[in-house]
XYZ file of C-alpha atoms in Angstrom:
662
model
C 5.985 28.308 -2.030
C 3.722 25.266 -1.706
C 1.969 24.622 -4.975
C 0.800 21.816 -7.226
C -0.453 21.459 -10.762
C -3.499 23.483 -9.838
C -1.792 26.464 -8.262
C -1.028 27.624 -4.745
C -2.469 25.425 -2.006
C -2.361 28.169 0.648
C -1.820 31.895 0.179
C -0.707 32.695 3.738
C 3.136 32.690 3.806
C 3.157 31.775 7.503
C 1.111 28.639 6.839
C 3.343 27.764 3.902
C 6.297 27.742 6.279
C 4.584 25.421 8.773
C 4.209 22.515 6.347
C 6.061 20.836 3.519
C 4.374 20.434 0.135
C 3.879 16.771 0.921
C 2.054 17.526 4.155
C -0.091 20.202 2.534
C -1.169 17.855 -0.229
C -2.012 15.109 2.247
C -3.930 17.502 4.493
C -5.711 19.023 1.497
C -6.839 15.567 0.393
C -8.017 14.788 3.945
C -9.838 18.135 4.168
C -11.599 17.628 0.823
C -12.679 14.144 1.856
C -14.219 15.492 5.087
C -16.012 18.271 3.246
C -17.225 15.933 0.530
C -18.698 13.504 3.059
C -20.510 16.260 4.976
C -21.523 18.502 2.089
C -20.231 21.435 4.177
C -17.805 21.687 7.054
C -18.098 23.854 10.171
C -15.863 24.333 13.201
C -18.326 22.283 15.207
C -17.789 19.295 12.872
C -14.024 19.175 13.385
C -13.708 17.437 16.792
C -15.144 14.207 15.378
C -13.736 14.631 11.875
C -10.120 15.128 12.989
C -9.832 11.809 14.815
C -7.600 10.339 12.092
C -4.938 12.994 12.431
C -2.328 11.149 14.414
C -1.061 13.671 16.960
C -4.474 15.265 17.435
C -6.564 12.110 17.153
C -4.550 9.948 19.529
C -3.402 12.471 22.116
C -6.748 14.243 22.520
C -10.187 12.708 22.949
C -13.098 14.019 20.897
C -14.432 15.729 24.032
C -11.075 17.429 24.642
C -10.914 18.621 21.046
C -14.457 19.970 21.285
C -13.727 21.766 24.557
C -10.622 23.390 23.121
C -12.483 24.638 20.041
C -15.343 25.914 22.220
C -12.860 27.961 24.253
C -10.895 29.170 21.223
C -13.600 30.147 18.728
C -16.740 32.211 19.300
C -18.973 30.716 16.607
C -18.646 26.968 15.992
C -21.136 27.287 13.146
C -18.601 29.147 10.987
C -17.798 27.327 7.752
C -14.226 26.011 7.519
C -12.006 26.633 4.513
C -8.654 24.905 4.037
C -6.550 27.614 5.661
C -8.767 27.757 8.750
C -8.595 23.959 8.933
C -4.782 24.172 8.952
C -4.801 26.752 11.725
C -7.160 24.653 13.839
C -4.949 21.625 13.236
C -1.811 23.481 14.339
C -3.563 24.879 17.427
C -4.846 21.447 18.446
C -1.436 19.918 17.813
C 0.182 22.525 20.062
C -2.510 21.962 22.704
C -1.932 18.200 22.611
C 1.814 18.595 22.969
C 1.490 20.994 25.896
C -0.918 18.641 27.678
C 1.206 15.553 27.095
C 4.491 17.309 27.832
C 7.682 15.569 26.822
C 5.898 12.236 26.880
C 3.732 13.111 23.888
C 3.539 10.329 21.374
C 5.487 10.619 18.181
C 5.488 8.237 15.297
C 6.614 7.804 11.740
C 2.959 7.929 10.790
C 1.153 11.164 9.972
C -2.389 9.840 9.588
C -3.708 6.595 11.002
C -3.893 4.840 7.645
C -1.662 2.819 5.282
C -0.881 6.025 3.399
C 0.401 7.760 6.460
C 4.139 8.311 6.283
C 4.437 12.047 6.434
C 5.289 13.366 9.895
C 8.843 14.691 10.049
C 9.628 13.244 13.472
C 10.462 9.554 13.466
C 10.450 6.890 16.132
C 14.030 6.035 17.039
C 12.816 2.706 18.437
C 11.177 1.815 15.142
C 14.263 2.843 13.214
C 16.474 0.681 15.431
C 14.093 -2.263 15.056
C 13.965 -2.007 11.267
C 17.753 -1.594 11.055
C 18.113 -4.805 13.064
C 15.737 -6.547 10.681
C 17.706 -5.338 7.645
C 21.039 -6.364 9.173
C 19.652 -9.810 9.887
C 18.063 -10.518 6.495
C 20.432 -8.688 4.148
C 23.729 -8.925 6.028
C 25.049 -11.645 3.712
C 23.874 -10.040 0.463
C 26.779 -9.954 -1.989
C 26.339 -6.275 -2.855
C 25.108 -4.895 0.482
C 27.479 -6.649 2.877
C 30.066 -3.906 2.373
C 27.515 -1.451 3.868
C 26.093 -3.730 6.579
C 25.627 -4.040 9.473
C 24.128 -0.562 9.839
C 24.537 1.170 13.179
C 20.970 1.836 14.463
C 22.148 4.776 16.582
C 23.100 6.731 13.434
C 21.285 7.842 10.295
C 23.390 5.541 8.108
C 20.225 3.685 7.077
C 19.060 6.653 5.038
C 22.482 7.070 3.425
C 22.610 3.410 2.396
C 19.055 3.654 1.030
C 19.925 6.566 -1.267
C 20.929 4.405 -4.231
C 17.724 2.343 -4.077
C 19.430 -1.047 -3.947
C 18.700 -1.764 -0.273
C 14.948 -1.206 -0.592
C 14.757 -3.246 -3.813
C 16.496 -6.119 -2.014
C 14.238 -5.699 1.030
C 11.166 -6.016 -1.195
C 12.495 -9.323 -2.482
C 12.986 -10.533 1.083
C 9.366 -9.628 1.885
C 7.887 -11.131 -1.291
C 10.510 -13.270 -3.045
C 10.711 -12.854 -6.804
C 8.945 -9.477 -6.954
C 11.973 -7.797 -8.533
C 14.271 -9.440 -11.059
C 17.582 -8.454 -9.504
C 19.143 -8.338 -12.963
C 17.180 -5.105 -13.406
C 18.727 -3.403 -10.349
C 21.614 -1.051 -11.059
C 24.359 -2.173 -8.673
C 27.486 -0.380 -9.845
C 29.696 1.075 -7.119
C 28.928 4.603 -8.333
C 25.575 5.239 -10.007
C 24.858 8.199 -12.235
C 21.639 10.159 -11.547
C 19.644 8.250 -14.187
C 20.639 4.853 -12.824
C 19.913 5.868 -9.247
C 16.552 7.275 -10.310
C 15.756 4.013 -12.104
C 16.397 2.040 -8.902
C 14.065 4.272 -6.900
C 11.400 4.104 -9.575
C 11.714 0.320 -9.604
C 11.413 0.077 -5.827
C 8.400 2.422 -5.634
C 6.462 0.622 -8.359
C 7.402 -2.769 -6.911
C 6.382 -1.641 -3.421
C 2.948 -0.758 -4.783
C 2.795 -4.137 -6.493
C 3.179 -5.984 -3.162
C 0.581 -3.846 -1.386
C 2.446 -0.820 -0.006
C 0.828 2.582 -0.292
C 3.319 5.110 -1.618
C 1.246 8.134 -2.592
C 3.085 11.392 -1.934
C 6.460 9.639 -2.169
C 8.760 10.260 -5.140
C 12.269 9.293 -6.165
C 13.632 12.604 -4.894
C 12.593 11.701 -1.353
C 14.983 8.730 -1.396
C 17.759 10.691 -3.074
C 17.536 13.416 -0.425
C 17.178 10.860 2.351
C 13.904 12.185 3.789
C 13.860 10.035 6.850
C 10.148 9.966 7.666
C 9.233 8.941 4.111
C 11.991 6.373 3.675
C 11.200 4.803 7.048
C 7.501 4.758 6.172
C 8.162 2.653 3.053
C 10.577 0.349 4.885
C 8.081 -0.219 7.712
C 5.363 -1.247 5.254
C 7.679 -3.675 3.448
C 8.806 -5.303 6.701
C 5.211 -5.546 7.906
C 4.244 -7.377 4.713
C 7.111 -9.815 5.268
C 6.270 -10.463 8.916
C 2.570 -11.020 8.188
C 3.114 -13.196 5.117
C 2.467 -16.453 6.988
C -0.898 -15.207 8.303
C -2.603 -16.898 5.386
C -4.439 -20.216 5.331
C -2.753 -21.310 2.123
C 0.720 -20.808 3.608
C -0.215 -21.909 7.139
C -3.093 -24.421 6.916
C -2.756 -24.977 10.685
C -4.750 -21.761 11.079
C -7.854 -23.830 10.367
C -7.615 -24.839 14.032
C -8.840 -21.340 14.945
C -12.272 -21.947 13.375
C -14.963 -24.541 13.126
C -16.839 -25.216 9.902
C -16.082 -24.190 6.301
C -18.136 -21.004 6.647
C -15.875 -19.894 9.504
C -12.833 -20.773 7.386
C -14.129 -18.551 4.591
C -14.641 -15.725 7.076
C -11.108 -16.204 8.409
C -9.631 -16.075 4.896
C -11.316 -12.720 4.327
C -9.709 -11.094 7.377
C -6.626 -8.878 7.090
C -3.454 -10.470 8.523
C -3.486 -8.230 11.620
C -6.967 -9.488 12.545
C -5.930 -13.110 12.038
C -2.921 -12.507 14.298
C -5.186 -11.092 17.017
C -7.535 -14.065 16.660
C -4.572 -16.437 16.974
C -3.343 -14.633 20.076
C -6.775 -14.707 21.732
C -7.200 -18.385 20.779
C -4.172 -19.283 22.894
C -5.050 -16.849 25.687
C -8.388 -18.631 26.153
C -6.407 -21.662 27.354
C -5.079 -19.594 30.260
C -6.461 -17.655 33.204
C -6.260 -14.424 31.203
C -9.827 -13.098 31.033
C -9.515 -10.168 28.630
C -9.710 -10.086 24.837
C -6.806 -8.406 23.061
C -8.193 -6.077 20.389
C -5.089 -4.082 19.441
C -1.304 -4.100 19.580
C -1.061 -0.973 21.697
C -3.079 -0.280 24.862
C -4.182 -3.910 25.322
C -0.613 -5.225 25.600
C 1.011 -2.366 27.525
C 0.979 -4.191 30.855
C 2.769 -7.223 29.379
C 0.303 -9.606 31.013
C -1.143 -10.943 27.750
C 2.388 -11.572 26.474
C 3.326 -13.449 29.633
C 0.342 -15.792 29.350
C 0.819 -16.258 25.587
C 4.488 -17.216 25.897
C 3.719 -19.567 28.784
C 1.349 -21.457 26.475
C 3.733 -21.516 23.503
C 6.971 -22.206 25.392
C 6.232 -23.323 28.971
C 9.740 -24.772 29.277
C 11.172 -21.231 29.226
C 8.647 -19.606 31.562
C 9.534 -17.535 34.587
C 6.994 -17.653 37.405
C 7.851 -14.141 38.569
C 6.696 -12.591 35.263
C 3.052 -12.566 36.327
C 3.829 -11.777 39.959
C 5.948 -8.677 39.457
C 3.993 -5.420 39.655
C 6.414 -3.088 37.881
C 5.329 -2.973 34.218
C 8.806 -2.239 32.907
C 10.239 -5.205 34.810
C 7.451 -7.457 33.540
C 8.065 -6.346 29.963
C 11.776 -7.118 30.438
C 10.944 -10.635 31.668
C 8.623 -11.142 28.678
C 11.436 -10.268 26.294
C 13.831 -12.571 28.135
C 11.281 -15.381 27.703
C 11.082 -14.613 23.968
C 14.891 -14.608 23.761
C 15.034 -18.079 25.284
C 12.551 -19.206 22.615
C 14.889 -17.904 19.931
C 12.671 -14.981 18.875
C 14.430 -11.886 17.615
C 13.727 -8.648 19.452
C 11.674 -6.173 17.457
C 11.120 -3.924 20.436
C 12.349 -2.976 23.894
C 10.607 -3.165 27.248
C 9.994 0.576 26.924
C 8.193 0.002 23.585
C 5.873 -2.533 25.220
C 5.050 -0.252 28.142
C 4.472 2.723 25.821
C 2.284 0.602 23.511
C 4.163 1.084 20.226
C 1.648 -0.476 17.777
C 4.044 -1.133 14.899
C 6.714 -2.751 17.038
C 4.254 -4.813 19.083
C 2.691 -6.063 15.864
C 6.137 -7.018 14.559
C 6.947 -8.783 17.845
C 3.770 -10.889 17.863
C 4.128 -11.684 14.144
C 7.656 -12.954 14.737
C 6.465 -15.105 17.642
C 3.844 -16.576 15.295
C 6.459 -17.289 12.637
C 8.765 -18.926 15.165
C 6.221 -20.978 17.108
C 2.514 -20.756 16.366
C 1.430 -23.551 18.720
C -1.066 -24.921 16.193
C -1.353 -28.531 15.044
C -1.123 -29.600 11.416
C -4.498 -30.759 10.022
C -4.707 -34.562 9.824
C -6.141 -34.341 6.314
C -6.017 -31.654 3.632
C -8.584 -28.902 4.015
C -10.799 -29.234 0.954
C -11.756 -25.586 1.156
C -8.133 -24.638 0.417
C -7.813 -26.823 -2.672
C -8.146 -24.628 -5.746
C -8.540 -25.345 -9.430
C -6.486 -23.597 -12.158
C -9.454 -21.269 -12.786
C -9.592 -20.358 -9.106
C -5.833 -19.742 -9.108
C -6.286 -17.197 -11.892
C -9.148 -15.563 -9.988
C -6.809 -15.272 -6.988
C -4.131 -13.615 -9.140
C -6.615 -11.166 -10.621
C -7.988 -10.357 -7.177
C -4.468 -9.466 -6.041
C -3.847 -7.277 -9.095
C -7.109 -5.348 -8.671
C -6.598 -5.054 -4.907
C -3.177 -3.474 -5.276
C -4.395 -1.248 -8.103
C -7.299 0.127 -6.036
C -4.975 0.759 -3.091
C -2.559 2.584 -5.397
C -5.305 5.061 -6.319
C -5.055 6.549 -2.839
C -8.602 5.671 -1.751
C -9.338 6.313 1.914
C -10.360 2.700 2.603
C -7.484 0.206 2.414
C -8.412 -3.058 0.673
C -7.332 -6.363 2.225
C -9.659 -8.674 0.300
C -11.456 -7.438 -2.808
C -14.365 -9.852 -2.672
C -15.185 -9.009 0.937
C -14.238 -5.333 1.095
C -16.237 -4.185 -1.946
C -19.491 -5.789 -0.840
C -20.856 -2.643 0.811
C -20.174 -0.649 -2.364
C -18.323 2.172 -0.602
C -14.820 1.252 -1.773
C -16.025 0.922 -5.356
C -17.585 4.376 -5.125
C -14.269 5.741 -3.825
C -12.410 4.093 -6.719
C -14.921 5.433 -9.242
C -14.495 8.923 -7.808
C -10.726 8.645 -8.271
C -11.031 7.347 -11.825
C -13.759 9.796 -12.854
C -13.923 12.650 -10.326
C -17.400 14.009 -9.643
C -19.237 11.018 -11.074
C -20.395 9.709 -7.666
C -23.454 11.186 -6.004
C -22.146 11.216 -2.437
C -25.398 12.610 -1.060
C -27.115 9.296 -1.761
C -24.146 7.127 -0.735
C -24.080 5.288 2.587
C -20.800 5.460 4.493
C -19.597 2.451 6.523
C -20.194 1.001 8.964
C -23.436 -0.055 7.279
C -25.712 -2.273 9.374
C -28.775 -2.403 7.123
C -28.296 -4.710 4.091
C -30.473 -2.573 1.815
C -28.085 0.364 2.352
C -25.279 -1.751 0.912
C -27.498 -2.595 -2.041
C -28.162 1.127 -2.569
C -24.426 1.777 -2.794
C -23.882 -1.137 -5.151
C -26.818 -0.106 -7.318
C -25.141 3.268 -7.769
C -21.903 1.436 -8.650
C -23.712 -0.491 -11.391
C -25.531 2.633 -12.567
C -22.250 4.518 -12.928
C -20.729 1.533 -14.718
C -23.495 1.674 -17.309
C -22.982 5.431 -17.573
C -19.318 4.707 -18.384
C -20.490 2.166 -20.992
C -19.298 -0.925 -19.167
C -20.730 -4.239 -20.310
C -22.892 -5.148 -17.315
C -25.376 -7.630 -18.692
C -27.077 -9.533 -15.873
C -25.119 -7.661 -13.195
C -27.111 -6.011 -10.414
C -26.072 -4.284 -7.223
C -27.085 -7.305 -5.172
C -24.527 -9.468 -7.037
C -21.768 -7.306 -5.559
C -23.346 -7.414 -2.095
C -23.487 -11.224 -2.356
C -19.772 -11.324 -3.275
C -20.131 -12.879 -6.750
C -16.440 -13.211 -7.603
C -16.632 -13.432 -11.378
C -18.986 -10.481 -11.678
C -16.897 -8.367 -9.306
C -13.741 -9.150 -11.300
C -15.542 -8.338 -14.545
C -16.554 -4.941 -13.174
C -13.095 -4.159 -11.810
C -11.425 -5.143 -15.072
C -13.622 -2.717 -16.990
C -12.933 -0.004 -14.401
C -9.167 -0.503 -14.709
C -9.377 -0.552 -18.501
C -11.474 2.628 -18.474
C -8.852 4.262 -16.253
C -6.060 3.382 -18.686
C -7.990 4.604 -21.731
C -8.913 7.835 -19.920
C -5.276 8.452 -19.086
C -4.315 7.932 -22.700
C -7.098 10.255 -23.774
C -5.629 13.037 -21.623
C -2.533 13.038 -23.803
C -4.365 15.207 -26.306
C -1.311 16.446 -28.142
C -0.926 12.906 -29.446
C -4.517 11.799 -29.781
C -6.031 15.170 -30.771
C -8.823 14.404 -28.337
C -9.853 11.116 -29.956
C -10.935 8.135 -27.910
C -8.305 5.406 -27.652
C -9.393 1.829 -28.241
C -7.768 -1.533 -27.618
C -6.995 -1.657 -31.345
C -5.120 1.662 -31.119
C -2.948 0.275 -28.338
C -2.262 -2.880 -30.340
C -1.359 -0.898 -33.472
C 0.914 1.435 -31.515
C 2.850 -1.463 -29.967
C 3.339 -3.189 -33.332
C 4.417 0.069 -34.970
C 6.992 0.766 -32.253
C 8.500 -2.707 -32.517
C 8.600 -2.570 -36.340
C 10.403 0.785 -36.120
C 13.409 -1.032 -34.631
C 13.627 -3.337 -37.664
C 12.139 -6.331 -35.822
C 9.625 -8.573 -37.528
C 7.889 -9.454 -34.255
C 4.155 -8.837 -34.203
C 1.371 -9.099 -31.652
C -1.753 -10.329 -33.438
C -3.969 -9.717 -30.418
C -3.721 -9.440 -26.648
C -4.276 -13.196 -26.416
C -1.637 -14.110 -29.008
C 0.029 -17.229 -27.560
C 3.346 -16.342 -29.187
C 3.664 -13.584 -26.565
C 4.419 -16.165 -23.878
C 8.161 -16.115 -24.603
C 8.296 -12.413 -23.694
C 10.452 -11.389 -26.660
C 7.861 -8.991 -28.118
C 7.585 -7.002 -24.889
C 11.340 -6.836 -24.465
C 11.562 -5.420 -27.990
C 8.761 -2.967 -27.208
C 10.521 -1.777 -24.035
C 13.775 -1.465 -25.957
C 11.958 0.573 -28.623
C 10.598 3.110 -26.122
C 13.788 3.238 -24.023
C 16.789 1.803 -25.903
C 19.139 1.562 -22.921
C 16.780 -0.255 -20.546
C 17.051 -3.841 -21.888
C 20.297 -5.756 -21.412
C 19.971 -8.272 -24.222
C 22.738 -10.409 -22.754
C 20.277 -11.315 -19.981
C 17.430 -12.281 -22.341
C 16.741 -15.944 -23.050
C 15.189 -17.463 -26.170
C 12.009 -18.144 -24.226
C 11.706 -21.716 -25.440
C 11.422 -23.612 -22.154
C 9.161 -22.812 -19.217
C 12.187 -21.728 -17.199
C 13.353 -19.362 -19.955
C 9.855 -17.908 -20.287
C 9.752 -17.316 -16.530
C 13.105 -15.509 -16.613
C 11.999 -13.264 -19.484
C 8.633 -12.517 -17.867
C 10.147 -11.460 -14.528
C 12.687 -9.316 -16.382
C 9.945 -7.609 -18.440
C 7.947 -6.671 -15.343
C 10.974 -5.309 -13.489
C 12.321 -3.174 -16.307
C 8.836 -1.853 -17.103
C 8.553 -0.741 -13.471
C 12.110 0.551 -13.629
C 11.300 3.086 -16.341
C 8.136 4.197 -14.544
C 5.248 1.899 -15.482
C 2.868 1.166 -12.624
C 1.770 -2.401 -13.331
C 0.224 -5.131 -11.204
C 0.577 -8.325 -13.222
C 2.645 -11.413 -12.386
C 5.067 -13.387 -14.597
C 2.386 -16.078 -14.947
C 0.107 -13.537 -16.622
C 2.666 -13.110 -19.401
C 3.545 -16.803 -19.683
C -0.132 -17.812 -19.804
C -0.995 -14.745 -21.954
C -3.728 -13.401 -19.697
C -5.523 -11.105 -22.149
C -6.559 -8.534 -19.542
C -3.128 -8.182 -17.984
C -1.353 -8.155 -21.360
C -3.513 -5.166 -22.344
C -2.696 -3.316 -19.112
C 1.021 -3.966 -19.615
C 0.982 -2.691 -23.202
C -1.144 0.347 -22.336
C 1.107 1.197 -19.378
C 4.180 1.213 -21.616
C 2.310 3.306 -24.194
C 1.200 5.800 -21.556
C 4.720 6.116 -20.165
C 6.155 6.673 -23.634
C 3.626 9.370 -24.564
C 4.019 11.062 -21.195
C 7.764 11.618 -21.411
C 7.861 14.657 -23.754
C 5.196 16.328 -21.601
C 7.363 16.149 -18.492
C 10.998 17.032 -17.886
C 12.439 15.438 -21.037
C 14.498 13.151 -18.852
C 15.757 10.089 -20.715
C 14.243 7.670 -18.275
C 13.177 6.742 -14.824
C 10.775 9.366 -13.483
C 8.604 7.562 -11.031
C 4.883 7.588 -11.466
C 4.713 9.147 -8.022
C 6.447 12.138 -9.571
C 4.644 12.215 -12.877
C 1.123 11.306 -11.841
C 1.655 8.152 -13.844
C -0.636 5.385 -14.933
C -3.070 3.862 -12.460
C -2.022 6.248 -9.661
C -4.936 8.559 -10.254
C -7.074 9.238 -13.249
C -7.135 12.945 -13.794
C -4.779 15.853 -14.082
C -7.570 18.386 -13.999
C -9.244 18.042 -10.635
C -8.502 19.507 -7.245
C -8.973 16.068 -5.686
C -5.909 14.783 -7.529
C -3.272 15.702 -4.974
C -1.500 12.399 -4.523
C 0.421 11.958 -7.747
C 3.075 14.624 -7.651
C 6.652 14.513 -6.578
C 7.105 15.495 -2.980
C 9.547 18.380 -2.943
C 10.083 20.949 -0.257
C-alpha cells in the first residue's frame, strides 16, 4: 500500500496499483503546488495546470486537454481532490497514447523539470547514448575495465551500477575531484553496508554538483530501477557536457556579446541558453533565417545542423545535405559530417528526426567542446578577473545554489544572484524550510513584468526573515531585486543556518525541545572527539587549527568508528596534505549520509559558515541514527529525510525525502 510518514496517500486500492510510491509522492507534491498557487483547484483549471506532466503536457495541447475534460465530465466547476486528479491524469494519459498510437513519445523523464526521473519506461536511444559515453570515459578505469565495455542492447548498465562504483566514478569524470576515490568501497564483493555507503556517497555527491535527486534512495540503485538510475546518469553526463559553457573556462564566449553589461548577462544564463546563443551566433553567418530556441522541434529537420557544421568544418561539408528532401537522409548526412570532424555520436538520425531533446543537447554540447569556432580574446577580459574575495563569493554562491536545488523547489536555480531577484525562488525555499510561513495569496508568480511586483515578493522575503529573527540590518527587498551579492549571500546563509538548527530541534528526544545554538553544536563536537581519548579541540568555527582536517576526521571516526581509514590520513602540514585530508573528510561525511555543499578550500581556509554547516550536518546525522533503522551506517539522506533535503517531518508538503520503495 502506498504510504509515507503521514499515512496513506490514496485510499482507493485500484489507484494504488496504478502508481509506485515514488510516483504518488511526486504527483502529490505537484498537486499540492497547483492547489497552493490557485487557492482552490477545479476540473476547469486542470488543462492549463497539467502542462508540466510529460506524457500529457507534450502529447496533448491545452485545447485538446480542455476538450477531453469537457466531454468526460459534466461539471468543470467541481473541486479536485488528489484522487480525482490521479484519475484525470490517467484518463488524459490514455487519451494521449491512443491519439499518438505507437509513435507516442516516451522518455526517462516524468515531469518536465530537473527533478523528473520517475516514468517507468525509458528511452532505449538515451540508454545506448549514455552507455557509449560511459564506455568511452571509464573504459580504462582500473576497477571498472573488467566490467566495460557495456553492451548498450542489454540492461547490463543497471547491473554494473548496483555497487555504486560506476556512478561515483562518473561523477568524478563530470566534475573532477568531487569524490575522493579513497572513500569508495571497491572490493570485488561488497557487503550490504559497503554497497549502501557507495550509493549514499554518490547521491550526496550528485546533489553537490547540481543534480536533483529527490525521490531517489539507495534501494533504487540496489534494485536496479532503470528509470531512476538512468535519470541520475543523464544529469551527471549533462553536467559534464555543459561544463565548458562558462566564460571562466571558455573566455572565447565573450565573442558572442558586446560590452561588459552583455557579458554579465551572458554569465547569468544557464549553460543550455548559452549553447543556443552560440549556435544562433554561427547560424547568423549563413543563409539560415530561423532562430533555434530548443533542442527538439527546432532541429528536427536537420537543416540548422547542416548550416552549423558547414560553418565550423567547411572542409568536411557535403553539398547534398541541404539539397536532400528526406529528413532521415539529411540527418544521416549531418551525422556523417560530425563523424568526419571527430565528434562522437550521442544520437542517431532517428533521434534527430524525432527531436529527442536530451540527445540533441548532448550532440550540440559535444560539437561545442570539439570545435566552438570562436577566437581567443587578444587581451584578458577584465570582467573575468576576480579577487580572492570574489572567489569566495563564487564558492558560496555555488554552495547555496546546490542547497536550494536540493530542497526540491519547483524552480531550478542556475545562478543565485540572478534567479532570486524576483523573490519567488526565495519564497519557495522559505516554504520548504518553514512550511506555511509564506503568504502565497500576496505573492507574485513569474513571469513578472512589473518591477514593483518583484519588490513586493522580496519585501515579503525580508519580512519573513525578520520573523525568523535573521539579522537584516540595512537590508530591504529592493536590495535583492538589484542583485546585491553580499546581502543576498548574508540572507541565504542565515536561511541555511536556520534550516540546520530547525532540523536539530526536531530531534526532541535529545534536545527535550530546547533551541540549539552554535555553541551547542561546538560543545557537542568537542565532547564527541574527547570521548575517543583525543586531545583535539575546536575553539570556534573559525579556529585556524582546523585547516589540517584532523579534528573533523576524529569527529567522523567518533560518530562512525569504521568510516575513517587512518592509513589514508596525512599529517596535514603542507598545503597538499591539507587538500588530501579535506577532500577525504567531505567524501566520507557524504558516504555516511551527510548532505553537505562545501568544498575542500572551505576547510583549508576555515570558512566559518561552511565549517558550521559541516559540523551541524555530522551532528544531525549522528542524532538521527537511533530514530531510524538502527543501521550501523550509510542510510542516504534521500531515505531518511536527512539534513538540508527538506526542513520538516510534520507537514504534508514534505513528500520528497523518503526512500522510494514499491
